[in-house]
Amino acid sequence: MLQLKDVESGYDESMVLRDVSIKVKQNQVICILGRNGVGKSTLIKTIMGVLKVQGGTIAFEDKELTKASATIRSKAGIGYVPQGREIFTTLTVYENLLLGFESNPNKNKEIINKVYKYFPVLQEMKNRNGGDLSGGQQQQLAIGRALIAEPKLLLLDEPAEGIQPNIVEDIQNVILDLKNETKTSMVLVEQDLGFAKAVGDYFYVIDRGTVVFEGSELIDEKVEKHLSI
Ligand SMILES: Nc1ncnc2c1ncn2[C@@H]1O[C@H](COP(=O)(O)OP(=O)(O)OP(=O)(O)O)[C@@H](O)[C@H]1O
Ligand SMILES: [Mg+2]
């Protein structure tokens, strides 16, 4: 459903990604692994359209999206949970969730209850400000907001980073539930190998802006020199 061919992208003068080709099928969770600074977030931002493609093509559900804006991509069904969460600290939890409807043509409020089922703490704290939440709770809110949009493809940039283990486990279970109960596809950036192996169907390892390994199993001898393990 998503296909990147020979994508090049980066910032102003500095090209970060070179010849990146990636495929995501419906209901598949693919994991992007790699050390700090190799271009994982750059890749996610390029898929979302936050960064412009400098070369190559991006297609989503057989439609060419290479030059489409982030708004068009989110309306097409791509959801994004950025690294470092980026929720609105002065809006309530409920107001943060409502923002997810902006990219959902189906405004059925029932989806909020589904999100509360995934993350009960968001219901308990729905009238509190986003800024009152712990880091892990903010991450749940960021994921919850993305789910309100009912994306066909969900991009998650290091959702477990700096978060307490029990919340990481909750997030892992939600990803598995989405995989089992819906047709959602996901692109997950993750440095935690255990997490990646628990949810991933297919893996890409990136080093210095290029794909250096891909496969449905992570072969330790082939990937360890590209990861911090
Ligand atoms: N806004 C920016 N302007 C210029 N260069 C940037 C910008 N953001 C990132 N870079 C550079 O692009 C390269 C890739 O960064 P990116 O954020 O994609 O790495 P990453 O793999 O996500 O790292 P991390 O694991 O630390 O999140 C790095 O060299 C980084 O310094
Ligand atoms: Mg990053």
Coordinates of C-alpha atoms and ligand atoms in Angstrom, one line a residue:
M1 CA 0.0 0.0 0.0
L2 CA 3.0 2.3 0.5
Q3 CA 6.0 2.2 -1.9
L4 CA 9.1 4.3 -1.8
K5 CA 11.4 4.0 -4.8
D6 CA 14.9 5.4 -4.7
V7 CA 13.9 8.2 -2.4
E8 CA 16.4 11.0 -1.7
S9 CA 15.6 13.6 0.9
G10 CA 17.2 15.9 3.5
Y11 CA 17.5 19.4 4.8
D12 CA 18.5 22.4 2.6
E13 CA 22.0 21.6 1.4
S14 CA 22.5 18.4 3.3
M15 CA 21.1 15.3 1.7
V16 CA 20.3 12.6 4.3
L17 CA 18.5 9.8 2.6
R18 CA 20.0 8.2 -0.6
D19 CA 18.2 5.5 -2.7
V20 CA 15.8 4.4 -0.1
S21 CA 13.3 1.9 -1.4
I22 CA 10.7 0.6 1.1
K23 CA 7.4 -1.3 0.7
V24 CA 4.6 -1.7 3.2
K25 CA 1.7 -4.0 2.6
Q26 CA -1.8 -3.8 4.1
N27 CA -1.9 -4.9 7.8
Q28 CA 1.9 -5.2 7.9
V29 CA 4.1 -3.7 10.6
I30 CA 7.5 -2.7 9.3
C31 CA 10.2 -1.6 11.6
I32 CA 13.0 0.9 10.8
L33 CA 16.1 0.4 12.9
G34 CA 19.4 2.2 13.0
R35 CA 21.7 4.2 15.3
N36 CA 21.1 7.8 16.3
G37 CA 21.3 10.3 13.4
V38 CA 21.3 7.9 10.5
G39 CA 18.0 9.3 9.0
K40 CA 15.1 7.4 10.6
S41 CA 13.1 10.5 11.5
T42 CA 14.0 12.0 8.2
L43 CA 12.5 9.0 6.5
I44 CA 9.3 9.2 8.5
K45 CA 9.0 12.9 7.8
T46 CA 9.5 12.3 4.1
I47 CA 6.8 9.7 4.1
M48 CA 4.5 12.1 5.9
G49 CA 5.4 14.9 3.5
V50 CA 6.8 17.2 6.2
L51 CA 10.0 17.0 4.2
K52 CA 10.2 17.3 0.4
V53 CA 11.4 14.5 -1.7
Q54 CA 14.5 15.5 -3.7
G55 CA 14.5 12.4 -5.8
G56 CA 12.6 9.1 -6.3
T57 CA 8.9 8.5 -5.8
I58 CA 6.4 7.8 -3.1
A59 CA 3.1 6.0 -3.9
F60 CA 0.3 5.3 -1.4
E61 CA -2.5 2.9 -2.4
D62 CA -1.3 3.1 -6.1
K63 CA -1.6 6.9 -6.1
E64 CA 1.5 8.9 -6.7
L65 CA 2.1 11.2 -3.6
T66 CA 5.7 12.3 -4.2
K67 CA 4.8 16.0 -4.2
A68 CA 1.7 16.0 -2.1
S69 CA 1.5 18.1 1.1
A70 CA 1.3 16.6 4.6
T71 CA -2.4 17.7 4.7
I72 CA -3.2 15.8 1.6
R73 CA -1.4 12.7 2.9
S74 CA -3.1 12.8 6.2
K75 CA -6.5 13.1 4.5
A76 CA -5.4 10.1 2.3
G77 CA -5.1 8.1 5.5
I78 CA -1.5 8.4 6.7
G79 CA -1.2 9.1 10.4
Y80 CA 1.9 10.4 12.2
V81 CA 3.1 10.2 15.8
P82 CA 6.3 12.3 15.8
Q83 CA 9.4 11.6 17.9
G84 CA 9.1 13.5 21.2
R85 CA 5.2 13.3 20.9
E86 CA 4.3 17.0 20.3
I87 CA 1.0 17.2 22.0
F88 CA -0.6 20.5 22.9
T89 CA 0.3 21.1 26.6
T90 CA -2.3 23.9 27.2
L91 CA -5.2 22.0 25.7
T92 CA -7.0 19.3 27.6
V93 CA -6.5 15.6 26.8
Y94 CA -10.0 15.5 25.3
E95 CA -9.3 18.6 23.1
N96 CA -6.0 17.1 22.0
L97 CA -7.9 13.9 20.9
L98 CA -10.5 15.9 19.0
L99 CA -7.8 17.4 16.8
G100 CA -7.4 13.9 15.3
F101 CA -10.8 14.4 13.7
E102 CA -9.4 17.1 11.4
S103 CA -8.0 14.4 9.1
N104 CA -10.9 11.9 9.5
P105 CA -13.7 12.3 7.0
N106 CA -15.9 10.1 9.3
K107 CA -16.6 12.3 12.3
N108 CA -18.1 9.5 14.4
K109 CA -17.3 10.1 18.0
E110 CA -17.5 6.4 18.8
I111 CA -13.8 6.1 17.9
I112 CA -13.0 8.1 21.1
N113 CA -14.3 5.3 23.2
K114 CA -12.1 2.8 21.3
V115 CA -9.1 5.0 22.1
Y116 CA -10.2 5.1 25.8
K117 CA -10.3 1.3 25.7
Y118 CA -6.8 1.2 24.4
F119 CA -5.5 3.8 26.9
P120 CA -7.9 4.0 29.9
V121 CA -5.7 6.7 31.5
L122 CA -6.7 9.1 28.8
Q123 CA -10.4 8.8 29.9
E124 CA -9.4 9.2 33.5
M125 CA -7.5 12.4 32.7
K126 CA -9.6 13.7 29.8
N127 CA -10.2 17.1 31.4
R128 CA -6.6 17.7 32.5
N129 CA -4.2 19.7 30.4
G130 CA -1.9 17.7 28.2
G131 CA 1.1 19.3 30.0
D132 CA 0.0 17.7 33.3
L133 CA 0.5 14.2 31.9
S134 CA 3.7 12.2 32.4
G135 CA 5.9 11.6 29.4
G136 CA 4.5 8.1 28.9
Q137 CA 0.9 9.4 29.2
Q138 CA 1.7 12.1 26.6
Q139 CA 3.0 9.4 24.3
Q140 CA -0.3 7.5 24.8
L141 CA -2.2 10.7 24.0
A142 CA -0.1 11.3 20.9
I143 CA -0.9 7.8 19.7
G144 CA -4.5 8.1 20.7
R145 CA -4.9 11.4 18.7
A146 CA -3.4 9.7 15.6
L147 CA -5.8 6.8 16.1
I148 CA -8.8 9.2 16.2
A149 CA -8.0 9.9 12.5
E150 CA -8.5 6.1 11.8
P151 CA -5.4 6.0 9.6
K152 CA -4.8 3.3 7.1
L153 CA -1.1 3.7 7.6
L154 CA 0.3 4.8 11.0
L155 CA 3.9 6.2 11.3
L156 CA 5.3 5.9 14.8
D157 CA 8.7 7.5 15.5
E158 CA 10.3 5.9 18.5
P159 CA 7.2 5.6 20.7
A160 CA 9.1 3.7 23.4
E161 CA 11.9 6.3 23.7
G162 CA 12.4 7.4 27.3
I163 CA 9.3 5.8 28.6
Q164 CA 8.7 3.6 31.6
P165 CA 8.6 -0.1 30.9
N166 CA 5.0 -0.7 31.9
I167 CA 3.8 2.0 29.4
V168 CA 6.0 0.6 26.7
E169 CA 4.3 -2.7 27.3
D170 CA 0.8 -1.0 27.0
I171 CA 1.9 0.6 23.7
Q172 CA 3.3 -2.7 22.4
N173 CA 0.0 -4.4 23.2
V174 CA -2.0 -1.6 21.4
I175 CA 0.2 -2.1 18.3
L176 CA -0.5 -5.8 18.4
D177 CA -4.2 -5.2 18.9
L178 CA -4.3 -2.9 15.9
K179 CA -2.5 -5.4 13.8
N180 CA -4.9 -8.2 14.9
E181 CA -8.2 -6.4 15.0
T182 CA -7.9 -3.8 12.1
K183 CA -6.3 -3.6 8.7
T184 CA -4.0 -0.8 9.8
S185 CA -0.4 -0.8 8.4
M186 CA 2.4 0.6 10.5
V187 CA 5.9 2.0 10.0
L188 CA 7.6 1.9 13.4
V189 CA 11.0 3.5 14.1
E190 CA 12.4 1.7 17.1
Q191 CA 15.8 1.3 18.7
D192 CA 14.6 -1.2 21.2
L193 CA 15.2 -4.6 19.5
G194 CA 12.9 -6.5 21.8
F195 CA 10.0 -4.2 21.0
A196 CA 10.8 -4.3 17.3
K197 CA 10.9 -8.1 17.2
A198 CA 7.7 -8.4 19.2
V199 CA 5.6 -6.4 16.7
G200 CA 7.5 -6.3 13.4
D201 CA 6.6 -8.4 10.3
Y202 CA 9.5 -6.9 8.3
F203 CA 12.6 -5.0 9.1
Y204 CA 14.8 -2.3 7.5
V205 CA 18.1 -1.3 9.0
I206 CA 19.4 2.1 7.9
D207 CA 22.9 3.3 8.2
R208 CA 24.1 6.8 7.0
G209 CA 20.9 7.4 5.0
T210 CA 20.7 4.1 3.1
V211 CA 19.1 0.7 3.7
V212 CA 21.8 -1.7 4.6
F213 CA 19.6 -4.7 5.5
E214 CA 16.0 -5.8 5.0
G215 CA 14.2 -9.0 5.8
S216 CA 11.4 -10.6 7.7
E217 CA 13.9 -11.7 10.3
L218 CA 16.7 -9.7 11.9
I219 CA 19.9 -11.7 11.4
D220 CA 22.1 -10.6 14.3
E221 CA 25.4 -11.1 12.6
K222 CA 24.2 -9.0 9.6
V223 CA 22.7 -6.1 11.6
E224 CA 24.6 -5.8 14.8
K225 CA 27.4 -3.6 13.3
H226 CA 24.7 -1.1 12.2
L227 CA 22.9 -1.0 15.6
S228 CA 23.9 0.0 19.1
I229 CA 23.8 -3.5 20.6
Ligands
LIG1 N1 16.1 20.2 10.9 C1 17.3 19.7 10.5 N2 18.1 20.5 9.7 C2 19.3 20.0 9.3 N3 19.8 18.8 9.6 C3 19.0 18.0 10.3 C4 17.7 18.4 10.8 N4 17.2 17.4 11.5 C5 18.1 16.4 11.4 N5 19.1 16.7 10.7 C6 20.3 15.9 10.4 O1 19.9 14.8 9.6 C7 20.6 13.6 9.9 C8 19.5 12.5 10.2 O2 18.7 12.9 11.3 P1 17.4 12.1 11.8 O3 16.7 13.0 12.8 O4 16.7 11.6 10.6 O5 18.1 10.9 12.6 P2 17.5 9.7 13.4 O6 17.9 8.4 12.8 O7 16.0 9.9 13.5 O8 18.2 9.9 14.8 P3 17.6 9.6 16.3 O9 17.7 8.1 16.5 O10 18.6 10.4 17.2 O11 16.2 10.1 16.4 C9 21.4 13.9 11.1 O12 22.7 14.1 10.7 C10 20.8 15.2 11.7 O13 21.8 16.0 12.3
MG2 MG 14.8 10.2 15.1

